[in-house]
């Protein structure tokens, strides 16, 4: 099949595209739902020994991993005209991240509780959207600022 772009040009384009990604990528942390770790199962209360009310034999272990990706903060958002005012802007407190396959898989697998960027907590607003560029796939997630 004919192509408007040669394989050499595609190689240059994708190399430049990944260089752009590598130049502007930043580190952020993805936090998943914590794992419950059972320390010891005490069966004494089953046989009438010990106190059944004090059976907290588990702890929670945080699950998080650092990834790199491009981060874009959205400073303002256009809105519909309200009451004759033609231009109203408000701080949307939104962000988006563009990540590679490994980060996207980690974010999608299981419950992602929050993503920490620059010390600020964000939660996922959308599913991923795939950005496909001559065989290179990057994934974009939209995030909402939380307190």
JSON list of C-alpha atoms in Angstrom, two decimals:
[
{"chain": "A", "resi": 1, "resn": "UNK", "atom": "CA", "xyz": [0.00, 0.00, 0.00]},
{"chain": "A", "resi": 2, "resn": "UNK", "atom": "CA", "xyz": [1.30, 3.44, -0.89]},
{"chain": "A", "resi": 3, "resn": "UNK", "atom": "CA", "xyz": [2.18, 5.88, 1.84]},
{"chain": "A", "resi": 4, "resn": "UNK", "atom": "CA", "xyz": [2.66, 9.63, 1.84]},
{"chain": "A", "resi": 5, "resn": "UNK", "atom": "CA", "xyz": [5.45, 9.25, 4.38]},
{"chain": "A", "resi": 6, "resn": "UNK", "atom": "CA", "xyz": [8.50, 7.06, 3.87]},
{"chain": "A", "resi": 7, "resn": "UNK", "atom": "CA", "xyz": [9.78, 4.66, 6.53]},
{"chain": "A", "resi": 8, "resn": "UNK", "atom": "CA", "xyz": [12.84, 6.87, 7.04]},
{"chain": "A", "resi": 9, "resn": "UNK", "atom": "CA", "xyz": [10.62, 9.88, 7.66]},
{"chain": "A", "resi": 10, "resn": "UNK", "atom": "CA", "xyz": [8.45, 7.87, 10.05]},
{"chain": "A", "resi": 11, "resn": "UNK", "atom": "CA", "xyz": [11.57, 6.85, 11.97]},
{"chain": "A", "resi": 12, "resn": "UNK", "atom": "CA", "xyz": [12.62, 10.51, 12.27]},
{"chain": "A", "resi": 13, "resn": "UNK", "atom": "CA", "xyz": [9.11, 11.64, 13.29]},
{"chain": "A", "resi": 14, "resn": "UNK", "atom": "CA", "xyz": [8.70, 8.98, 15.96]},
{"chain": "A", "resi": 15, "resn": "UNK", "atom": "CA", "xyz": [12.22, 9.61, 17.27]},
{"chain": "A", "resi": 16, "resn": "UNK", "atom": "CA", "xyz": [11.45, 13.32, 17.59]},
{"chain": "A", "resi": 17, "resn": "UNK", "atom": "CA", "xyz": [8.10, 12.52, 19.19]},
{"chain": "A", "resi": 18, "resn": "UNK", "atom": "CA", "xyz": [9.72, 10.33, 21.85]},
{"chain": "A", "resi": 19, "resn": "UNK", "atom": "CA", "xyz": [12.47, 12.92, 22.40]},
{"chain": "A", "resi": 20, "resn": "UNK", "atom": "CA", "xyz": [9.75, 15.47, 23.10]},
{"chain": "A", "resi": 21, "resn": "UNK", "atom": "CA", "xyz": [8.14, 13.07, 25.57]},
{"chain": "A", "resi": 22, "resn": "UNK", "atom": "CA", "xyz": [11.49, 12.35, 27.27]},
{"chain": "A", "resi": 23, "resn": "UNK", "atom": "CA", "xyz": [12.35, 16.06, 27.45]},
{"chain": "A", "resi": 24, "resn": "UNK", "atom": "CA", "xyz": [9.14, 17.14, 29.18]},
{"chain": "A", "resi": 25, "resn": "UNK", "atom": "CA", "xyz": [8.30, 14.07, 31.27]},
{"chain": "A", "resi": 26, "resn": "UNK", "atom": "CA", "xyz": [8.03, 14.42, 35.03]},
{"chain": "A", "resi": 27, "resn": "UNK", "atom": "CA", "xyz": [7.75, 11.97, 37.89]},
{"chain": "A", "resi": 28, "resn": "UNK", "atom": "CA", "xyz": [4.44, 11.39, 39.67]},
{"chain": "A", "resi": 29, "resn": "UNK", "atom": "CA", "xyz": [3.17, 8.74, 42.10]},
{"chain": "A", "resi": 30, "resn": "UNK", "atom": "CA", "xyz": [0.17, 6.48, 41.51]},
{"chain": "A", "resi": 31, "resn": "UNK", "atom": "CA", "xyz": [-1.47, 5.21, 44.72]},
{"chain": "A", "resi": 32, "resn": "UNK", "atom": "CA", "xyz": [-3.59, 2.06, 44.55]},
{"chain": "A", "resi": 33, "resn": "UNK", "atom": "CA", "xyz": [-6.03, 0.71, 47.16]},
{"chain": "A", "resi": 34, "resn": "UNK", "atom": "CA", "xyz": [-4.01, -0.51, 50.17]},
{"chain": "A", "resi": 35, "resn": "UNK", "atom": "CA", "xyz": [-3.46, -4.22, 50.71]},
{"chain": "A", "resi": 36, "resn": "UNK", "atom": "CA", "xyz": [-4.81, -5.79, 53.86]},
{"chain": "A", "resi": 37, "resn": "UNK", "atom": "CA", "xyz": [-2.08, -7.90, 55.47]},
{"chain": "A", "resi": 38, "resn": "UNK", "atom": "CA", "xyz": [-3.28, -10.51, 57.97]},
{"chain": "A", "resi": 39, "resn": "UNK", "atom": "CA", "xyz": [-0.69, -10.82, 60.72]},
{"chain": "A", "resi": 40, "resn": "UNK", "atom": "CA", "xyz": [-1.97, -13.88, 62.55]},
{"chain": "A", "resi": 41, "resn": "UNK", "atom": "CA", "xyz": [-5.31, -15.59, 62.65]},
{"chain": "A", "resi": 42, "resn": "UNK", "atom": "CA", "xyz": [-6.40, -16.15, 66.25]},
{"chain": "A", "resi": 43, "resn": "UNK", "atom": "CA", "xyz": [-8.88, -19.01, 66.41]},
{"chain": "A", "resi": 44, "resn": "UNK", "atom": "CA", "xyz": [-9.11, -19.08, 70.24]},
{"chain": "A", "resi": 45, "resn": "UNK", "atom": "CA", "xyz": [-12.39, -17.14, 70.18]},
{"chain": "A", "resi": 46, "resn": "UNK", "atom": "CA", "xyz": [-13.95, -19.89, 68.02]},
{"chain": "A", "resi": 47, "resn": "UNK", "atom": "CA", "xyz": [-13.54, -22.35, 70.87]},
{"chain": "A", "resi": 48, "resn": "UNK", "atom": "CA", "xyz": [-14.70, -19.97, 73.61]},
{"chain": "A", "resi": 49, "resn": "UNK", "atom": "CA", "xyz": [-11.25, -18.68, 74.57]},
{"chain": "A", "resi": 50, "resn": "UNK", "atom": "CA", "xyz": [-10.11, -15.10, 74.28]},
{"chain": "A", "resi": 51, "resn": "UNK", "atom": "CA", "xyz": [-12.12, -12.02, 73.43]},
{"chain": "A", "resi": 52, "resn": "UNK", "atom": "CA", "xyz": [-14.01, -11.99, 70.18]},
{"chain": "A", "resi": 53, "resn": "UNK", "atom": "CA", "xyz": [-14.31, -8.17, 70.30]},
{"chain": "A", "resi": 54, "resn": "UNK", "atom": "CA", "xyz": [-10.55, -7.64, 69.93]},
{"chain": "A", "resi": 55, "resn": "UNK", "atom": "CA", "xyz": [-9.79, -9.42, 66.67]},
{"chain": "A", "resi": 56, "resn": "UNK", "atom": "CA", "xyz": [-7.91, -6.78, 64.66]},
{"chain": "A", "resi": 57, "resn": "UNK", "atom": "CA", "xyz": [-5.15, -9.06, 63.37]},
{"chain": "A", "resi": 58, "resn": "UNK", "atom": "CA", "xyz": [-4.42, -7.14, 60.19]},
{"chain": "A", "resi": 59, "resn": "UNK", "atom": "CA", "xyz": [-2.61, -4.06, 58.98]},
{"chain": "A", "resi": 60, "resn": "UNK", "atom": "CA", "xyz": [-2.78, -2.06, 55.78]},
{"chain": "A", "resi": 61, "resn": "UNK", "atom": "CA", "xyz": [0.19, -1.79, 53.44]},
{"chain": "A", "resi": 62, "resn": "UNK", "atom": "CA", "xyz": [0.30, 1.15, 51.06]},
{"chain": "A", "resi": 63, "resn": "UNK", "atom": "CA", "xyz": [0.64, 0.32, 47.39]},
{"chain": "A", "resi": 64, "resn": "UNK", "atom": "CA", "xyz": [2.16, 2.97, 45.15]},
{"chain": "A", "resi": 65, "resn": "UNK", "atom": "CA", "xyz": [4.61, 3.31, 42.32]},
{"chain": "A", "resi": 66, "resn": "UNK", "atom": "CA", "xyz": [6.40, 6.20, 40.64]},
{"chain": "A", "resi": 67, "resn": "UNK", "atom": "CA", "xyz": [6.03, 6.75, 36.91]},
{"chain": "A", "resi": 68, "resn": "UNK", "atom": "CA", "xyz": [7.10, 9.36, 34.41]},
{"chain": "A", "resi": 69, "resn": "UNK", "atom": "CA", "xyz": [4.89, 11.18, 31.97]},
{"chain": "A", "resi": 70, "resn": "UNK", "atom": "CA", "xyz": [3.97, 14.55, 30.57]},
{"chain": "A", "resi": 71, "resn": "UNK", "atom": "CA", "xyz": [1.82, 16.69, 32.90]},
{"chain": "A", "resi": 72, "resn": "UNK", "atom": "CA", "xyz": [-0.43, 19.49, 31.70]},
{"chain": "A", "resi": 73, "resn": "UNK", "atom": "CA", "xyz": [-2.26, 21.73, 34.14]},
{"chain": "A", "resi": 74, "resn": "UNK", "atom": "CA", "xyz": [-5.42, 23.41, 32.93]},
{"chain": "A", "resi": 75, "resn": "UNK", "atom": "CA", "xyz": [-5.50, 26.94, 34.36]},
{"chain": "A", "resi": 76, "resn": "UNK", "atom": "CA", "xyz": [-8.88, 28.07, 33.17]},
{"chain": "A", "resi": 77, "resn": "UNK", "atom": "CA", "xyz": [-11.85, 26.81, 31.26]},
{"chain": "A", "resi": 78, "resn": "UNK", "atom": "CA", "xyz": [-14.23, 28.58, 28.92]},
{"chain": "A", "resi": 79, "resn": "UNK", "atom": "CA", "xyz": [-17.89, 28.47, 29.86]},
{"chain": "A", "resi": 80, "resn": "UNK", "atom": "CA", "xyz": [-21.22, 29.19, 28.23]},
{"chain": "A", "resi": 81, "resn": "UNK", "atom": "CA", "xyz": [-22.51, 32.73, 28.18]},
{"chain": "A", "resi": 82, "resn": "UNK", "atom": "CA", "xyz": [-24.38, 33.56, 31.37]},
{"chain": "A", "resi": 83, "resn": "UNK", "atom": "CA", "xyz": [-26.68, 36.55, 31.76]},
{"chain": "A", "resi": 84, "resn": "UNK", "atom": "CA", "xyz": [-25.19, 38.65, 29.01]},
{"chain": "A", "resi": 85, "resn": "UNK", "atom": "CA", "xyz": [-21.61, 38.19, 30.20]},
{"chain": "A", "resi": 86, "resn": "UNK", "atom": "CA", "xyz": [-19.76, 36.97, 27.17]},
{"chain": "A", "resi": 87, "resn": "UNK", "atom": "CA", "xyz": [-16.63, 35.64, 28.83]},
{"chain": "A", "resi": 88, "resn": "UNK", "atom": "CA", "xyz": [-16.45, 33.90, 32.19]},
{"chain": "A", "resi": 89, "resn": "UNK", "atom": "CA", "xyz": [-13.46, 31.84, 33.22]},
{"chain": "A", "resi": 90, "resn": "UNK", "atom": "CA", "xyz": [-12.93, 29.84, 36.33]},
{"chain": "A", "resi": 91, "resn": "UNK", "atom": "CA", "xyz": [-10.12, 27.74, 37.68]},
{"chain": "A", "resi": 92, "resn": "UNK", "atom": "CA", "xyz": [-11.06, 24.18, 36.79]},
{"chain": "A", "resi": 93, "resn": "UNK", "atom": "CA", "xyz": [-8.35, 22.53, 38.93]},
{"chain": "A", "resi": 94, "resn": "UNK", "atom": "CA", "xyz": [-7.90, 19.91, 36.27]},
{"chain": "A", "resi": 95, "resn": "UNK", "atom": "CA", "xyz": [-4.84, 18.28, 34.89]},
{"chain": "A", "resi": 96, "resn": "UNK", "atom": "CA", "xyz": [-3.98, 15.58, 32.44]},
{"chain": "A", "resi": 97, "resn": "UNK", "atom": "CA", "xyz": [-1.11, 13.17, 32.13]},
{"chain": "A", "resi": 98, "resn": "UNK", "atom": "CA", "xyz": [0.29, 11.48, 29.05]},
{"chain": "A", "resi": 99, "resn": "UNK", "atom": "CA", "xyz": [1.99, 8.19, 29.88]},
{"chain": "A", "resi": 100, "resn": "UNK", "atom": "CA", "xyz": [3.49, 5.10, 28.28]},
{"chain": "A", "resi": 101, "resn": "UNK", "atom": "CA", "xyz": [2.02, 1.57, 28.21]},
{"chain": "A", "resi": 102, "resn": "UNK", "atom": "CA", "xyz": [3.48, 0.46, 31.58]},
{"chain": "A", "resi": 103, "resn": "UNK", "atom": "CA", "xyz": [2.04, 3.43, 33.50]},
{"chain": "A", "resi": 104, "resn": "UNK", "atom": "CA", "xyz": [-1.33, 3.10, 31.76]},
{"chain": "A", "resi": 105, "resn": "UNK", "atom": "CA", "xyz": [-1.55, -0.59, 32.64]},
{"chain": "A", "resi": 106, "resn": "UNK", "atom": "CA", "xyz": [-0.72, 0.14, 36.29]},
{"chain": "A", "resi": 107, "resn": "UNK", "atom": "CA", "xyz": [-3.32, 2.92, 36.50]},
{"chain": "A", "resi": 108, "resn": "UNK", "atom": "CA", "xyz": [-6.04, 0.77, 34.86]},
{"chain": "A", "resi": 109, "resn": "UNK", "atom": "CA", "xyz": [-5.29, -2.42, 36.83]},
{"chain": "A", "resi": 110, "resn": "UNK", "atom": "CA", "xyz": [-7.24, -2.34, 40.12]},
{"chain": "A", "resi": 111, "resn": "UNK", "atom": "CA", "xyz": [-8.52, 0.71, 41.96]},
{"chain": "A", "resi": 112, "resn": "UNK", "atom": "CA", "xyz": [-6.42, 3.86, 41.65]},
{"chain": "A", "resi": 113, "resn": "UNK", "atom": "CA", "xyz": [-7.12, 5.96, 44.74]},
{"chain": "A", "resi": 114, "resn": "UNK", "atom": "CA", "xyz": [-5.07, 9.00, 43.84]},
{"chain": "A", "resi": 115, "resn": "UNK", "atom": "CA", "xyz": [-2.23, 10.33, 41.73]},
{"chain": "A", "resi": 116, "resn": "UNK", "atom": "CA", "xyz": [0.19, 12.73, 43.39]},
{"chain": "A", "resi": 117, "resn": "UNK", "atom": "CA", "xyz": [1.77, 15.38, 41.17]},
{"chain": "A", "resi": 118, "resn": "UNK", "atom": "CA", "xyz": [3.86, 18.21, 42.64]},
{"chain": "A", "resi": 119, "resn": "UNK", "atom": "CA", "xyz": [2.60, 17.35, 46.12]},
{"chain": "A", "resi": 120, "resn": "UNK", "atom": "CA", "xyz": [-1.06, 17.74, 45.04]},
{"chain": "A", "resi": 121, "resn": "UNK", "atom": "CA", "xyz": [-3.62, 14.92, 45.06]},
{"chain": "A", "resi": 122, "resn": "UNK", "atom": "CA", "xyz": [-5.62, 14.15, 41.94]},
{"chain": "A", "resi": 123, "resn": "UNK", "atom": "CA", "xyz": [-8.21, 11.51, 41.13]},
{"chain": "A", "resi": 124, "resn": "UNK", "atom": "CA", "xyz": [-9.02, 9.99, 37.77]},
{"chain": "A", "resi": 125, "resn": "UNK", "atom": "CA", "xyz": [-11.85, 11.70, 35.89]},
{"chain": "A", "resi": 126, "resn": "UNK", "atom": "CA", "xyz": [-11.83, 9.65, 32.69]},
{"chain": "A", "resi": 127, "resn": "UNK", "atom": "CA", "xyz": [-10.75, 6.43, 31.12]},
{"chain": "A", "resi": 128, "resn": "UNK", "atom": "CA", "xyz": [-7.60, 6.60, 29.05]},
{"chain": "A", "resi": 129, "resn": "UNK", "atom": "CA", "xyz": [-7.56, 7.87, 25.50]},
{"chain": "A", "resi": 130, "resn": "UNK", "atom": "CA", "xyz": [-4.96, 6.48, 23.13]},
{"chain": "A", "resi": 131, "resn": "UNK", "atom": "CA", "xyz": [-2.74, 8.85, 21.18]},
{"chain": "A", "resi": 132, "resn": "UNK", "atom": "CA", "xyz": [-1.31, 6.91, 18.26]},
{"chain": "A", "resi": 133, "resn": "UNK", "atom": "CA", "xyz": [1.55, 8.42, 16.28]},
{"chain": "A", "resi": 134, "resn": "UNK", "atom": "CA", "xyz": [3.08, 6.25, 13.52]},
{"chain": "A", "resi": 135, "resn": "UNK", "atom": "CA", "xyz": [3.14, 3.16, 15.74]},
{"chain": "A", "resi": 136, "resn": "UNK", "atom": "CA", "xyz": [3.96, 4.92, 19.04]},
{"chain": "A", "resi": 137, "resn": "UNK", "atom": "CA", "xyz": [1.15, 4.72, 21.59]},
{"chain": "A", "resi": 138, "resn": "UNK", "atom": "CA", "xyz": [0.80, 7.08, 24.52]},
{"chain": "A", "resi": 139, "resn": "UNK", "atom": "CA", "xyz": [-2.17, 7.21, 26.88]},
{"chain": "A", "resi": 140, "resn": "UNK", "atom": "CA", "xyz": [-3.88, 10.34, 28.24]},
{"chain": "A", "resi": 141, "resn": "UNK", "atom": "CA", "xyz": [-5.78, 10.43, 31.53]},
{"chain": "A", "resi": 142, "resn": "UNK", "atom": "CA", "xyz": [-7.73, 13.46, 32.74]},
{"chain": "A", "resi": 143, "resn": "UNK", "atom": "CA", "xyz": [-7.46, 14.19, 36.44]},
{"chain": "A", "resi": 144, "resn": "UNK", "atom": "CA", "xyz": [-9.41, 16.27, 38.98]},
{"chain": "A", "resi": 145, "resn": "UNK", "atom": "CA", "xyz": [-7.77, 18.01, 41.94]},
{"chain": "A", "resi": 146, "resn": "UNK", "atom": "CA", "xyz": [-8.84, 16.72, 45.37]},
{"chain": "A", "resi": 147, "resn": "UNK", "atom": "CA", "xyz": [-8.09, 17.97, 48.85]}
]
